[in-house]
Amino acid sequence: MAAITASMVKELRETTGAGMMDCKKALAEADGDMTRAVEIIRENGQAKVEKKAGRIAAEGLCKTLVADDEKNAVVVEVNSETDFVAKNQTFQDFVALVAKQALTTTAADLDAFLAEKWNADESKTVQDELASQVAVIGENLKIRRFARVEENNGFVASYIHMGGKIGVLVDIETDVVNDAIKEMGKNVAMQAAALKPVYTSRDEVSPEYIAKETEILTVQAKNDPKNAKKPDNIIEKMIAGRLKKELKEFCLVEQPYVKDTDMTVKQYIDSVAKVVGAPIEITRYVRFETGEGIEKKNEDFAAEVAAQLK
């Protein structure tokens, strides 16, 4: 049997990222054959991946990446099981590579993205690399989603909030791109991060949504005893006012601007457009928040440790 040296273990560990004892065992099983040892590590890692795949991954990071010409940008969300791993440099480096891949991908959906060649090592797919990271990091990881924004007549602004808890892209159409407009773009992206709008503008709100909300507000108004003696035309005006207020909260450009609540976001944008002498329009925004919509598992850490000790 071939002697397993410390330098061999070190080399295998650097190649695979696996633990020292796992590397030593793999080399012993492979009788010192480094190529076979790598295969064993990957095989064992894949087995671990399958065990971890059912665990809830609701932490993690959102990451934005903007192309050098600022005409193209992407936001991705990659989940981990714990916030501790989300702060790990290995995980953060992986998320950065996922964003770099997504910036140039031609994949139409997540399944196609996971199946394409991993740019950093084309012998693997994105899914293969994800599995490798699960084996190295030791938690279930998920590439949950990505969204690309392109703007040929203007630029894409981006903003990351709380170190990756929220990622925002804003599509800005304008004939002029200078520091003042870029600052405006960042401020609008910060607005979207902070106030979580549902739509960009009222133009995006469907007639079906308006009809449904009007119906709900009508029932609420008529069920309120204070409105019992009010005529229908007054109630209709009340409903219209409530709907208008609701849409101001839901639509990005109609929200009060967080840095100056005396104006709306649209009025702020128009004020910048007037100063620079060029039209500016926010045509779209994308907002990702880490773990939103994922039901998190409540862990009893003390009980889990006690169970493992048994």
mmCIF file of C-alpha atoms in Angstrom, residues 26-210:
data_model
loop_
_atom_site.group_PDB
_atom_site.id
_atom_site.type_symbol
_atom_site.label_atom_id
_atom_site.label_comp_id
_atom_site.label_asym_id
_atom_site.label_seq_id
_atom_site.Cartn_x
_atom_site.Cartn_y
_atom_site.Cartn_z
ATOM 1 C CA ALA A 26 -9.870 8.931 0.268
ATOM 2 C CA LEU A 27 -6.152 8.683 -0.463
ATOM 3 C CA ALA A 28 -5.891 5.494 1.573
ATOM 4 C CA GLU A 29 -8.847 3.991 -0.273
ATOM 5 C CA ALA A 30 -7.323 5.031 -3.607
ATOM 6 C CA ASP A 31 -3.916 3.642 -2.604
ATOM 7 C CA GLY A 32 -2.345 7.055 -3.152
ATOM 8 C CA ASP A 33 -3.868 7.629 -6.614
ATOM 9 C CA MET A 34 -4.692 11.362 -6.559
ATOM 10 C CA THR A 35 -7.142 11.211 -9.499
ATOM 11 C CA ARG A 36 -9.070 8.366 -7.930
ATOM 12 C CA ALA A 37 -8.998 10.109 -4.544
ATOM 13 C CA VAL A 38 -10.645 13.174 -6.100
ATOM 14 C CA GLU A 39 -13.333 10.908 -7.547
ATOM 15 C CA ILE A 40 -13.916 9.315 -4.141
ATOM 16 C CA ILE A 41 -14.234 12.733 -2.502
ATOM 17 C CA ARG A 42 -16.756 13.798 -5.151
ATOM 18 C CA GLU A 43 -18.666 10.539 -4.818
ATOM 19 C CA ASN A 44 -18.836 10.870 -1.042
ATOM 20 C CA GLY A 45 -19.641 14.542 -1.368
ATOM 21 C CA GLN A 46 -22.530 13.770 -3.688
ATOM 22 C CA ALA A 47 -23.882 11.299 -1.146
ATOM 23 C CA LYS A 48 -23.746 14.037 1.474
ATOM 24 C CA VAL A 49 -25.463 16.434 -0.922
ATOM 25 C CA GLU A 50 -28.393 14.062 -1.303
ATOM 26 C CA LYS A 51 -28.813 13.843 2.472
ATOM 27 C CA LYS A 52 -28.722 17.616 2.803
ATOM 28 C CA ALA A 53 -31.009 18.394 -0.136
ATOM 29 C CA GLY A 54 -34.176 18.131 1.950
ATOM 30 C CA ARG A 55 -33.073 20.668 4.547
ATOM 31 C CA ILE A 56 -34.559 24.147 4.404
ATOM 32 C CA ALA A 57 -32.289 26.833 2.939
ATOM 33 C CA ALA A 58 -33.847 30.215 3.735
ATOM 34 C CA GLU A 59 -30.790 32.322 4.546
ATOM 35 C CA GLY A 60 -28.086 33.316 2.067
ATOM 36 C CA LEU A 61 -27.343 36.294 -0.123
ATOM 37 C CA CYS A 62 -28.650 38.417 -2.949
ATOM 38 C CA LYS A 63 -25.969 39.689 -5.310
ATOM 39 C CA THR A 64 -26.140 42.250 -8.117
ATOM 40 C CA LEU A 65 -23.639 42.582 -10.957
ATOM 41 C CA VAL A 66 -23.618 45.338 -13.574
ATOM 42 C CA ALA A 67 -21.716 45.083 -16.867
ATOM 43 C CA ASP A 68 -18.919 47.575 -17.508
ATOM 44 C CA ASP A 69 -21.082 49.561 -19.943
ATOM 45 C CA GLU A 70 -23.972 49.567 -17.405
ATOM 46 C CA LYS A 71 -26.381 48.448 -20.135
ATOM 47 C CA ASN A 72 -26.841 44.980 -18.675
ATOM 48 C CA ALA A 73 -27.180 43.784 -15.075
ATOM 49 C CA VAL A 74 -28.279 40.783 -13.069
ATOM 50 C CA VAL A 75 -29.505 40.052 -9.561
ATOM 51 C CA VAL A 76 -29.283 36.534 -8.104
ATOM 52 C CA GLU A 77 -30.392 34.893 -4.883
ATOM 53 C CA VAL A 78 -28.437 31.945 -3.496
ATOM 54 C CA ASN A 79 -29.692 30.373 -0.271
ATOM 55 C CA SER A 80 -27.955 28.622 2.600
ATOM 56 C CA GLU A 81 -29.362 27.045 5.746
ATOM 57 C CA THR A 82 -27.731 29.477 8.170
ATOM 58 C CA ASP A 83 -26.721 33.110 8.304
ATOM 59 C CA PHE A 84 -23.315 31.924 9.537
ATOM 60 C CA VAL A 85 -22.606 30.305 6.151
ATOM 61 C CA ALA A 86 -23.961 33.389 4.350
ATOM 62 C CA LYS A 87 -21.101 35.333 5.949
ATOM 63 C CA ASN A 88 -18.520 32.721 4.932
ATOM 64 C CA GLN A 89 -16.044 33.892 2.268
ATOM 65 C CA THR A 90 -16.207 30.584 0.358
ATOM 66 C CA PHE A 91 -19.988 30.947 0.027
ATOM 67 C CA GLN A 92 -19.719 34.611 -0.935
ATOM 68 C CA ASP A 93 -17.144 33.796 -3.622
ATOM 69 C CA PHE A 94 -19.495 31.146 -5.020
ATOM 70 C CA VAL A 95 -22.410 33.607 -5.113
ATOM 71 C CA ALA A 96 -20.200 36.112 -6.962
ATOM 72 C CA LEU A 97 -19.389 33.467 -9.584
ATOM 73 C CA VAL A 98 -23.094 32.597 -9.926
ATOM 74 C CA ALA A 99 -23.838 36.276 -10.587
ATOM 75 C CA LYS A 100 -21.003 36.460 -13.137
ATOM 76 C CA GLN A 101 -22.418 33.411 -14.922
ATOM 77 C CA ALA A 102 -25.969 34.782 -14.839
ATOM 78 C CA LEU A 103 -24.888 38.133 -16.304
ATOM 79 C CA THR A 104 -24.104 36.490 -19.654
ATOM 80 C CA THR A 105 -26.387 33.458 -19.578
ATOM 81 C CA THR A 106 -28.794 32.716 -22.411
ATOM 82 C CA ALA A 107 -30.897 30.476 -20.149
ATOM 83 C CA ALA A 108 -34.576 31.351 -20.128
ATOM 84 C CA ASP A 109 -35.268 29.818 -16.727
ATOM 85 C CA LEU A 110 -33.564 28.386 -13.666
ATOM 86 C CA ASP A 111 -33.608 24.774 -14.877
ATOM 87 C CA ALA A 112 -31.800 25.742 -18.073
ATOM 88 C CA PHE A 113 -29.341 27.846 -16.073
ATOM 89 C CA LEU A 114 -28.482 24.930 -13.758
ATOM 90 C CA ALA A 115 -27.973 22.639 -16.766
ATOM 91 C CA GLU A 116 -25.552 24.901 -18.634
ATOM 92 C CA LYS A 117 -21.760 24.621 -18.489
ATOM 93 C CA TRP A 118 -20.107 26.224 -15.467
ATOM 94 C CA ASN A 119 -17.994 29.048 -16.906
ATOM 95 C CA ALA A 120 -15.207 28.633 -14.366
ATOM 96 C CA ASP A 121 -14.817 24.917 -15.233
ATOM 97 C CA GLU A 122 -16.633 23.716 -18.343
ATOM 98 C CA SER A 123 -16.147 20.073 -17.388
ATOM 99 C CA LYS A 124 -19.032 20.684 -14.942
ATOM 100 C CA THR A 125 -22.535 22.131 -15.101
ATOM 101 C CA VAL A 126 -23.790 24.841 -12.777
ATOM 102 C CA GLN A 127 -25.697 22.113 -10.918
ATOM 103 C CA ASP A 128 -22.475 20.085 -10.535
ATOM 104 C CA GLU A 129 -20.674 23.073 -9.056
ATOM 105 C CA LEU A 130 -23.577 23.704 -6.687
ATOM 106 C CA ALA A 131 -23.335 20.082 -5.501
ATOM 107 C CA SER A 132 -19.590 20.490 -4.987
ATOM 108 C CA GLN A 133 -20.164 23.599 -2.878
ATOM 109 C CA VAL A 134 -22.716 21.737 -0.749
ATOM 110 C CA ALA A 135 -20.085 19.067 -0.088
ATOM 111 C CA VAL A 136 -17.401 21.637 0.768
ATOM 112 C CA ILE A 137 -19.529 24.032 2.851
ATOM 113 C CA GLY A 138 -21.563 21.332 4.571
ATOM 114 C CA GLU A 139 -25.026 22.869 4.235
ATOM 115 C CA ASN A 140 -27.854 22.585 1.754
ATOM 116 C CA LEU A 141 -27.490 25.405 -0.789
ATOM 117 C CA LYS A 142 -29.936 26.570 -3.447
ATOM 118 C CA ILE A 143 -29.532 28.830 -6.446
ATOM 119 C CA ARG A 144 -33.073 30.081 -6.078
ATOM 120 C CA ARG A 145 -33.539 32.659 -8.836
ATOM 121 C CA PHE A 146 -31.962 35.245 -11.092
ATOM 122 C CA ALA A 147 -33.226 38.180 -13.141
ATOM 123 C CA ARG A 148 -31.484 40.133 -15.885
ATOM 124 C CA VAL A 149 -32.238 43.716 -16.890
ATOM 125 C CA GLU A 150 -31.029 45.280 -20.151
ATOM 126 C CA GLU A 151 -31.335 48.908 -21.212
ATOM 127 C CA ASN A 152 -29.819 50.106 -24.494
ATOM 128 C CA ASN A 153 -31.071 53.708 -24.209
ATOM 129 C CA GLY A 154 -29.848 54.546 -20.725
ATOM 130 C CA PHE A 155 -28.389 52.350 -17.988
ATOM 131 C CA VAL A 156 -29.181 49.948 -15.146
ATOM 132 C CA ALA A 157 -28.681 51.083 -11.549
ATOM 133 C CA SER A 158 -28.146 48.624 -8.715
ATOM 134 C CA TYR A 159 -28.188 48.590 -4.935
ATOM 135 C CA ILE A 160 -27.404 45.987 -2.277
ATOM 136 C CA HIS A 161 -28.919 46.480 1.169
ATOM 137 C CA MET A 162 -27.678 45.036 4.493
ATOM 138 C CA GLY A 163 -24.750 43.228 2.938
ATOM 139 C CA GLY A 164 -26.877 41.144 0.591
ATOM 140 C CA LYS A 165 -30.243 40.753 2.334
ATOM 141 C CA ILE A 166 -31.892 42.778 -0.455
ATOM 142 C CA GLY A 167 -30.774 43.302 -4.049
ATOM 143 C CA VAL A 168 -32.352 45.821 -6.443
ATOM 144 C CA LEU A 169 -31.953 46.674 -10.119
ATOM 145 C CA VAL A 170 -33.573 49.717 -11.724
ATOM 146 C CA ASP A 171 -33.965 50.153 -15.492
ATOM 147 C CA ILE A 172 -33.451 53.836 -16.335
ATOM 148 C CA GLU A 173 -34.206 55.132 -19.806
ATOM 149 C CA THR A 174 -32.505 58.444 -20.598
ATOM 150 C CA ASP A 175 -30.514 60.176 -23.318
ATOM 151 C CA VAL A 176 -27.860 61.408 -20.889
ATOM 152 C CA VAL A 177 -25.823 59.378 -18.406
ATOM 153 C CA ASN A 178 -23.817 61.461 -15.942
ATOM 154 C CA ASP A 179 -23.023 61.473 -12.223
ATOM 155 C CA ALA A 180 -26.223 63.293 -11.281
ATOM 156 C CA ILE A 181 -28.422 60.761 -13.072
ATOM 157 C CA LYS A 182 -26.415 57.839 -11.695
ATOM 158 C CA GLU A 183 -26.906 59.210 -8.189
ATOM 159 C CA MET A 184 -30.625 59.507 -8.897
ATOM 160 C CA GLY A 185 -30.665 55.869 -10.052
ATOM 161 C CA LYS A 186 -28.998 54.701 -6.851
ATOM 162 C CA ASN A 187 -31.475 56.708 -4.757
ATOM 163 C CA VAL A 188 -34.449 55.154 -6.559
ATOM 164 C CA ALA A 189 -32.947 51.690 -6.064
ATOM 165 C CA MET A 190 -32.553 52.449 -2.338
ATOM 166 C CA GLN A 191 -36.203 53.554 -2.286
ATOM 167 C CA ALA A 192 -37.292 50.227 -3.778
ATOM 168 C CA ALA A 193 -35.183 48.350 -1.233
ATOM 169 C CA ALA A 194 -36.634 50.265 1.706
ATOM 170 C CA LEU A 195 -40.336 50.552 0.827
ATOM 171 C CA LYS A 196 -40.902 47.324 -1.109
ATOM 172 C CA PRO A 197 -43.217 48.534 -3.902
ATOM 173 C CA VAL A 198 -45.322 46.058 -5.864
ATOM 174 C CA TYR A 199 -45.386 47.921 -9.197
ATOM 175 C CA THR A 200 -43.169 50.444 -10.977
ATOM 176 C CA SER A 201 -46.062 52.753 -11.855
ATOM 177 C CA ARG A 202 -49.838 52.719 -12.029
ATOM 178 C CA ASP A 203 -49.561 51.775 -15.719
ATOM 179 C CA GLU A 204 -48.533 48.266 -14.600
ATOM 180 C CA VAL A 205 -51.605 47.764 -12.414
ATOM 181 C CA SER A 206 -54.112 45.518 -14.167
ATOM 182 C CA PRO A 207 -57.793 46.480 -14.547
ATOM 183 C CA GLU A 208 -58.630 43.206 -12.771
ATOM 184 C CA TYR A 209 -56.632 44.293 -9.711
ATOM 185 C CA ILE A 210 -58.332 47.707 -9.679
#
